[in-house]
Short mmCIF file of C-alpha atoms and ligand atoms in Angstrom, two decimals:
data_model
loop_
_atom_site.label_atom_id
_atom_site.label_comp_id
_atom_site.label_asym_id
_atom_site.label_seq_id
_atom_site.Cartn_x
_atom_site.Cartn_y
_atom_site.Cartn_z
CA MET A 19 -55.74 171.13 -176.15
CA TRP A 20 -58.73 172.70 -177.91
CA ASN A 21 -59.34 175.81 -179.97
CA ILE A 22 -61.50 178.90 -180.06
CA GLY A 23 -61.15 179.78 -183.74
CA ASN A 24 -57.41 179.98 -184.31
CA VAL A 25 -56.63 180.43 -180.60
CA GLU A 26 -55.14 177.37 -178.93
CA ILE A 27 -56.27 176.70 -175.37
CA LYS A 28 -53.96 174.39 -173.48
CA ASN A 29 -56.47 172.78 -171.13
CA LYS A 30 -60.19 172.47 -170.46
CA VAL A 31 -60.42 174.76 -167.44
CA VAL A 32 -61.78 178.28 -167.97
CA LEU A 33 -62.18 181.14 -165.49
CA ALA A 34 -65.66 182.70 -165.54
CA PRO A 35 -66.25 186.37 -166.14
CA MET A 36 -67.25 187.84 -162.78
CA ALA A 37 -68.02 191.52 -162.26
CA GLY A 38 -65.74 193.01 -159.60
CA VAL A 39 -63.58 189.86 -159.60
CA SER A 40 -62.31 188.75 -163.02
CA ASN A 41 -59.84 191.56 -163.59
CA PRO A 42 -56.19 191.23 -164.64
CA ALA A 43 -55.01 190.89 -161.00
CA TYR A 44 -57.25 187.89 -160.38
CA MET A 45 -56.52 186.49 -163.82
CA LYS A 46 -52.81 186.58 -163.01
CA ILE A 47 -53.46 184.43 -159.95
CA CYS A 48 -55.54 182.04 -162.04
CA GLU A 49 -52.83 181.98 -164.69
CA GLU A 50 -50.41 180.82 -161.98
CA MET A 51 -53.03 178.19 -161.12
CA LYS A 52 -52.72 176.96 -164.73
CA VAL A 53 -56.08 178.15 -166.05
CA GLY A 54 -56.32 177.52 -169.81
CA TYR A 55 -58.39 180.55 -170.70
CA ALA A 56 -60.04 183.41 -168.82
CA VAL A 57 -62.78 185.90 -169.62
CA THR A 58 -62.87 189.40 -168.13
CA GLU A 59 -65.73 190.79 -166.11
CA LEU A 60 -68.38 192.42 -168.29
CA ILE A 61 -67.33 195.71 -169.87
CA SER A 62 -69.84 198.26 -171.09
CA ALA A 63 -69.66 198.81 -174.85
CA GLU A 64 -71.26 202.24 -174.38
CA ALA A 65 -68.54 203.22 -171.92
CA ILE A 66 -65.80 202.01 -174.28
CA VAL A 67 -67.23 204.05 -177.12
CA ARG A 68 -67.34 207.10 -174.82
CA SER A 69 -63.69 206.42 -173.84
CA ASN A 70 -64.72 206.25 -170.19
CA LYS A 71 -61.45 206.28 -168.25
CA LYS A 72 -62.74 204.13 -165.37
CA THR A 73 -63.93 201.44 -167.80
CA LEU A 74 -60.69 201.45 -169.78
CA ALA A 75 -58.74 201.17 -166.51
CA MET A 76 -60.55 197.88 -165.82
CA LEU A 77 -58.49 196.37 -168.61
CA HIS A 78 -55.05 197.60 -167.48
CA GLY A 79 -52.68 194.69 -167.06
CA ILE A 80 -54.22 192.33 -169.63
CA GLU A 81 -51.18 192.75 -171.85
CA SER A 82 -48.91 191.23 -169.19
CA LEU A 83 -50.85 187.95 -169.05
CA SER A 84 -49.57 185.07 -171.13
CA ILE A 85 -52.73 182.93 -171.31
CA PRO A 86 -55.40 183.69 -173.91
CA ILE A 87 -57.90 186.23 -172.59
CA GLY A 88 -61.41 187.01 -173.74
CA VAL A 89 -62.70 190.53 -173.15
CA GLN A 90 -66.41 190.41 -172.44
CA LEU A 91 -68.60 193.22 -173.77
CA PHE A 92 -72.18 193.97 -172.92
CA GLY A 93 -74.61 196.25 -174.66
CA SER A 94 -77.69 196.25 -176.81
CA ASN A 95 -77.08 198.56 -179.73
CA PRO A 96 -75.40 196.62 -182.60
CA ALA A 97 -73.52 199.68 -183.90
CA THR A 98 -72.14 200.52 -180.44
CA LEU A 99 -71.13 196.93 -179.82
CA LYS A 100 -69.36 196.80 -183.17
CA GLU A 101 -67.50 200.05 -182.47
CA ALA A 102 -66.51 198.87 -178.99
CA ALA A 103 -65.30 195.50 -180.33
CA ILE A 104 -63.15 197.24 -182.94
CA TYR A 105 -61.69 199.52 -180.26
CA ILE A 106 -60.94 196.60 -177.93
CA GLU A 107 -59.26 194.63 -180.70
CA GLU A 108 -57.09 197.57 -181.73
CA HIS A 109 -56.12 198.81 -178.29
CA ILE A 110 -56.29 195.85 -175.91
CA HIS A 111 -55.39 193.00 -178.30
CA PRO A 112 -57.28 190.21 -176.53
CA ALA A 113 -57.23 186.69 -177.99
CA VAL A 114 -61.03 186.63 -178.08
CA ILE A 115 -63.98 189.02 -177.87
CA ASP A 116 -66.83 187.59 -175.83
CA MET A 117 -70.40 188.89 -175.80
CA ASN A 118 -72.47 188.88 -172.65
CA MET A 119 -75.96 187.60 -173.42
CA GLY A 120 -76.74 186.15 -170.03
CA CYS A 121 -76.37 188.78 -167.34
CA PRO A 122 -79.56 188.83 -165.22
CA VAL A 123 -78.92 191.96 -163.12
CA PRO A 124 -81.62 194.62 -163.62
CA LYS A 125 -79.12 197.39 -164.47
CA VAL A 126 -77.97 195.35 -167.49
CA ALA A 127 -81.02 193.26 -168.44
CA MET A 128 -83.81 195.76 -167.73
CA ARG A 129 -82.36 199.25 -167.97
CA ALA A 130 -79.90 198.59 -170.78
CA GLU A 131 -81.93 195.83 -172.53
CA ALA A 132 -78.63 193.95 -172.70
CA GLY A 133 -77.25 190.72 -171.21
CA SER A 134 -80.01 188.14 -170.75
CA ALA A 135 -82.65 190.52 -172.20
CA LEU A 136 -81.20 189.71 -175.63
CA LEU A 137 -82.33 186.09 -175.19
CA LYS A 138 -85.86 187.36 -175.84
CA ASN A 139 -84.76 188.38 -179.31
CA PRO A 140 -82.73 185.65 -181.05
CA GLU A 141 -82.81 187.55 -184.39
CA LYS A 142 -81.10 190.50 -182.73
CA ILE A 143 -78.50 188.18 -181.20
CA GLU A 144 -77.73 186.85 -184.67
CA GLN A 145 -77.49 190.37 -186.06
CA ILE A 146 -75.15 191.56 -183.29
CA VAL A 147 -72.84 188.55 -183.53
CA LYS A 148 -72.68 188.79 -187.33
CA GLU A 149 -71.87 192.49 -187.16
CA ILE A 150 -69.01 191.94 -184.73
CA VAL A 151 -67.64 188.85 -186.48
CA GLU A 152 -67.51 190.78 -189.76
CA ASN A 153 -65.62 193.67 -188.21
CA VAL A 154 -62.93 192.13 -186.03
CA HIS A 155 -60.21 189.60 -186.79
CA VAL A 156 -60.15 187.77 -183.47
CA PRO A 157 -62.62 184.98 -182.72
CA VAL A 158 -65.95 186.11 -181.27
CA THR A 159 -67.75 184.05 -178.62
CA VAL A 160 -71.03 184.43 -176.74
CA LYS A 161 -72.00 183.58 -173.18
CA ILE A 162 -75.68 182.78 -172.71
CA ARG A 163 -78.15 181.46 -170.15
CA SER A 164 -80.78 178.82 -170.89
CA GLY A 165 -83.46 181.42 -171.60
CA TRP A 166 -85.36 184.37 -170.17
CA ASP A 167 -87.60 182.29 -167.88
CA HIS A 168 -88.94 178.77 -167.48
CA GLU A 169 -91.55 179.30 -170.22
CA HIS A 170 -88.96 180.59 -172.65
CA ILE A 171 -86.01 178.19 -172.61
CA ASN A 172 -84.41 178.76 -176.01
CA ALA A 173 -80.68 178.06 -175.57
CA VAL A 174 -80.61 175.61 -178.49
CA GLU A 175 -82.25 178.02 -180.92
CA VAL A 176 -80.01 180.85 -179.71
CA ALA A 177 -76.89 178.69 -179.95
CA LYS A 178 -77.71 177.72 -183.55
CA ARG A 179 -78.16 181.36 -184.49
CA ILE A 180 -74.89 182.29 -182.77
CA GLU A 181 -73.08 179.60 -184.75
CA LYS A 182 -74.77 180.70 -187.99
CA ALA A 183 -73.64 184.26 -187.34
CA GLY A 184 -70.01 183.10 -187.32
CA ALA A 185 -69.12 182.86 -183.61
CA SER A 186 -66.22 180.59 -182.68
CA ALA A 187 -67.56 179.19 -179.39
CA ILE A 188 -70.50 179.37 -177.01
CA CYS A 189 -70.50 179.34 -173.25
CA ILE A 190 -73.71 178.25 -171.56
CA HIS A 191 -74.74 178.75 -167.94
CA PRO A 192 -77.95 176.70 -167.91
CA ARG A 193 -80.11 178.74 -165.59
CA THR A 194 -82.81 181.12 -166.81
CA ARG A 195 -82.61 184.85 -166.19
CA ALA A 196 -85.57 184.45 -163.84
CA GLN A 197 -83.65 181.91 -161.76
CA GLY A 198 -80.76 184.26 -161.10
CA TYR A 199 -78.45 182.00 -159.11
CA SER A 200 -81.20 179.96 -157.42
CA GLY A 201 -82.00 176.32 -158.07
CA LYS A 202 -79.60 174.07 -159.94
CA ALA A 203 -77.87 174.59 -163.25
CA ASP A 204 -79.55 172.16 -165.68
CA TRP A 205 -76.58 170.41 -167.26
CA ASN A 206 -78.95 168.65 -169.73
CA ILE A 207 -79.21 171.98 -171.52
CA ILE A 208 -75.42 172.07 -171.93
CA LYS A 209 -75.69 168.61 -173.50
CA GLU A 210 -78.48 169.76 -175.83
CA VAL A 211 -76.53 172.85 -176.89
CA LYS A 212 -73.40 170.77 -177.50
CA ALA A 213 -75.40 168.37 -179.67
CA SER A 214 -76.90 171.19 -181.72
CA VAL A 215 -73.76 173.05 -182.86
CA LYS A 216 -70.32 172.21 -184.26
CA ILE A 217 -68.41 175.04 -182.60
CA PRO A 218 -66.90 174.38 -179.15
CA VAL A 219 -69.19 174.65 -176.14
CA ILE A 220 -67.98 175.72 -172.71
CA GLY A 221 -70.18 174.33 -169.94
CA ASN A 222 -70.72 176.41 -166.82
CA GLY A 223 -72.67 176.25 -163.59
CA ASP A 224 -72.31 174.70 -160.15
CA ILE A 225 -68.85 173.19 -160.48
CA ARG A 226 -67.67 173.03 -156.86
CA ASN A 227 -64.67 170.73 -157.20
CA CYS A 228 -62.58 168.73 -159.64
CA TYR A 229 -65.00 165.80 -159.51
CA ASP A 230 -67.86 168.02 -160.70
CA ALA A 231 -65.60 169.26 -163.50
CA LYS A 232 -65.02 165.74 -164.77
CA LYS A 233 -68.71 164.89 -164.35
CA MET A 234 -69.80 167.88 -166.44
CA LEU A 235 -67.37 166.99 -169.23
CA GLU A 236 -68.54 163.37 -169.23
CA GLU A 237 -72.27 164.01 -168.87
CA THR A 238 -72.59 166.84 -171.38
CA GLY A 239 -69.76 166.25 -173.86
CA CYS A 240 -68.80 169.94 -173.58
CA ASP A 241 -65.34 170.97 -174.77
CA ALA A 242 -64.29 172.82 -171.63
CA ILE A 243 -65.67 173.74 -168.23
CA MET A 244 -65.93 177.22 -166.73
CA ILE A 245 -65.58 177.91 -163.01
CA GLY A 246 -66.93 180.99 -161.27
CA ARG A 247 -68.04 181.11 -157.65
CA ALA A 248 -66.11 178.07 -156.49
CA SER A 249 -62.86 179.90 -157.26
CA LEU A 250 -63.67 182.76 -154.87
CA GLY A 251 -61.21 182.46 -152.00
CA ASN A 252 -60.17 179.18 -153.59
CA PRO A 253 -58.24 179.78 -156.82
CA TRP A 254 -56.53 176.43 -156.14
CA ILE A 255 -59.65 174.77 -157.55
CA ILE A 256 -58.39 175.71 -161.02
CA LYS A 257 -55.14 173.77 -160.58
CA GLU A 258 -56.98 170.91 -158.89
CA CYS A 259 -59.33 170.60 -161.88
CA VAL A 260 -56.47 170.74 -164.40
CA GLU A 261 -54.46 168.13 -162.52
CA TYR A 262 -57.42 165.84 -161.85
CA LEU A 263 -58.62 165.98 -165.45
CA GLU A 264 -55.15 165.44 -166.89
CA LYS A 265 -53.46 163.19 -164.34
CA ASN A 266 -56.24 161.95 -162.04
CA LYS A 267 -54.41 163.72 -159.20
CA ILE A 268 -56.49 163.94 -156.02
CA PRO A 269 -56.38 167.44 -154.46
CA GLU A 270 -54.56 168.06 -151.20
CA GLU A 271 -55.88 170.29 -148.46
CA ILE A 272 -54.86 173.96 -148.66
CA SER A 273 -53.11 175.11 -145.46
CA ILE A 274 -53.85 178.34 -143.60
CA GLU A 275 -50.30 179.50 -144.46
CA GLU A 276 -51.06 179.06 -148.16
CA LYS A 277 -54.32 180.97 -147.79
CA PHE A 278 -52.58 183.94 -146.17
CA ALA A 279 -49.78 183.88 -148.74
CA MET A 280 -52.36 183.91 -151.54
CA MET A 281 -54.29 186.75 -149.91
CA GLU A 282 -51.13 188.83 -149.62
CA LYS A 283 -50.07 188.10 -153.18
CA HIS A 284 -53.55 188.98 -154.41
CA LEU A 285 -53.29 192.31 -152.62
CA ASP A 286 -49.89 192.99 -154.22
CA TYR A 287 -51.30 192.26 -157.69
CA LEU A 288 -54.27 194.56 -157.07
CA MET A 289 -52.02 197.33 -155.78
CA ALA A 290 -49.86 197.11 -158.88
CA LEU A 291 -52.87 197.84 -161.07
CA LYS A 292 -55.32 199.89 -159.05
CA SER A 293 -55.55 202.90 -156.78
CA GLU A 294 -55.16 202.26 -153.03
CA LYS A 295 -58.88 202.92 -152.49
CA THR A 296 -60.00 200.42 -155.16
CA ALA A 297 -57.42 197.80 -154.16
CA LEU A 298 -58.56 198.07 -150.55
CA LEU A 299 -62.24 197.73 -151.48
CA GLU A 300 -61.62 194.75 -153.74
CA ILE A 301 -59.28 192.87 -151.44
CA ARG A 302 -61.83 193.09 -148.62
CA SER A 303 -64.30 190.87 -150.51
CA HIS A 304 -61.54 188.44 -151.40
CA ILE A 305 -60.28 188.36 -147.81
CA ALA A 306 -63.77 187.41 -146.62
CA TRP A 307 -63.71 184.53 -149.13
CA TYR A 308 -60.14 183.44 -148.30
CA LEU A 309 -60.94 183.46 -144.59
CA LYS A 310 -63.80 180.96 -144.85
CA GLY A 311 -62.89 178.09 -142.56
CA VAL A 312 -59.87 179.88 -141.01
CA PRO A 313 -60.10 179.84 -137.17
CA TYR A 314 -61.10 183.28 -135.82
CA GLY A 315 -61.35 184.40 -139.48
CA SER A 316 -64.62 186.26 -138.88
CA GLU A 317 -62.96 188.34 -136.11
CA LEU A 318 -60.15 189.27 -138.46
CA LYS A 319 -62.67 190.12 -141.17
CA ILE A 320 -64.44 192.62 -138.89
CA GLU A 321 -61.11 194.30 -138.01
CA LEU A 322 -60.00 194.41 -141.65
CA PHE A 323 -63.24 195.94 -142.84
CA LYS A 324 -62.56 198.97 -140.60
CA THR A 325 -59.15 199.71 -142.14
CA LYS A 326 -58.68 202.79 -144.27
CA THR A 327 -55.21 202.16 -145.70
CA ILE A 328 -53.25 199.22 -147.10
CA VAL A 329 -50.50 199.77 -144.49
CA GLU A 330 -53.08 199.40 -141.72
CA LEU A 331 -54.57 196.32 -143.38
CA LYS A 332 -51.19 194.63 -143.75
CA LYS A 333 -50.33 195.39 -140.11
CA ILE A 334 -53.54 193.79 -138.87
CA ILE A 335 -52.97 190.68 -141.00
CA LYS A 336 -49.39 190.40 -139.69
CA GLU A 337 -50.51 190.69 -136.06
CA PHE A 338 -53.30 188.14 -136.59
CA LYS A 339 -50.89 185.67 -138.17
CA GLU A 340 -48.54 186.03 -135.21
CA ARG A 341 -51.45 185.51 -132.82
CA ILE A 342 -52.57 182.25 -134.44
CA GLY A 343 -48.99 181.11 -135.08
CA VAL A 344 -48.94 181.19 -138.88
C1 FMN B 426 -69.93 187.95 -158.50
C2 FMN B 426 -70.33 187.45 -159.86
C3 FMN B 426 -70.18 188.27 -160.95
C4 FMN B 426 -70.52 187.81 -162.23
N1 FMN B 426 -70.29 188.61 -163.31
C5 FMN B 426 -70.49 188.12 -164.57
C6 FMN B 426 -70.09 188.87 -165.70
O1 FMN B 426 -69.55 189.97 -165.60
N2 FMN B 426 -70.33 188.33 -166.93
C7 FMN B 426 -70.90 187.08 -167.09
O2 FMN B 426 -71.08 186.62 -168.22
N3 FMN B 426 -71.25 186.35 -166.02
C8 FMN B 426 -71.04 186.82 -164.77
N4 FMN B 426 -71.33 186.05 -163.70
C9 FMN B 426 -71.82 184.67 -163.91
C10 FMN B 426 -70.66 183.68 -163.92
O3 FMN B 426 -69.80 183.92 -165.00
C11 FMN B 426 -71.17 182.23 -164.02
O4 FMN B 426 -71.92 182.10 -165.20
C12 FMN B 426 -72.07 181.85 -162.83
O5 FMN B 426 -71.51 182.28 -161.60
C13 FMN B 426 -72.28 180.32 -162.78
O6 FMN B 426 -71.06 179.65 -162.64
P1 FMN B 426 -70.56 179.09 -161.21
O7 FMN B 426 -71.64 178.17 -160.69
O8 FMN B 426 -69.28 178.36 -161.51
O9 FMN B 426 -70.38 180.26 -160.31
C14 FMN B 426 -71.03 186.50 -162.41
C15 FMN B 426 -71.20 185.68 -161.29
C16 FMN B 426 -70.86 186.14 -160.02
C17 FMN B 426 -71.03 185.21 -158.86
#
């Protein structure tokens, strides 16, 4: 067990915020996979302040989760971020408010001067965090990258400022904004950040299995590990990490039957929270991930991508299962 401020987290495995993925439906699946803590996909502070219905709908269903959830905000204007954080605390009641200071995508970092663009201005980061910490009651955390580019790696300086401003934890994905997702995450930077602050540090980047999870904890001394891409189509990795870290349990292979059952459950969870059109769009990406390694999976994927309704999609999955004897 470890803590983010006064919030108790029951294990060291955290689900990464992922745009288009880390919504309450996916979090519910990860909760069933025993994740200790999960952070939502990035949510625009501007849109919250404007009461944008589509943005608010992204958070429907959080209240039904029993694990601690962090709602991740992005933005650049301190006053807007403060207002959005207050709104989220009052209306959504998350355990934690997380700030995105690492997103590299041009829409966020260039156009909105938010996400990783803030890494160029550590004073502003400190000002934003302080403002939010002073105005909400829940713990505030920040997710950062190692720096803007190779010449400007400043995660340690930024982490110290974040701690000084009163944040309760830091998550670090040790790639620069310029790297995007290329190259390797430099776990040494996680170690340096951990050594430079007293608040908990969540390490993130390139964990592909439970062995990597243990390695990151041992090599960097971080308090918890965060998993993103490796969970796509493979939420079982969460449980495997929890059980390996706690009981040294070696993971078993996931059967095709289990993959289909998970896919269908995932669809049900999405349908309970979203419109048919959105559920259909979202499940398609997940299906492509779940089908990796399934015989004739790419054929099924092509058929499923043509479907226009959930009924049609379910029928095609049923027929495919019958064909391959699942
Ligand atoms: C599809 C996708 C969407 C992402 N969206 C967000 C986001 O909304 N907020 C954020 O802080 N990071 C986001 N990330 C970055 C991840 O949280 C994580 O830092 C990164 O994927 C590295 O971890 P991994 O190697 O375990 O995937 C996203 C990553 C992916 C692949």
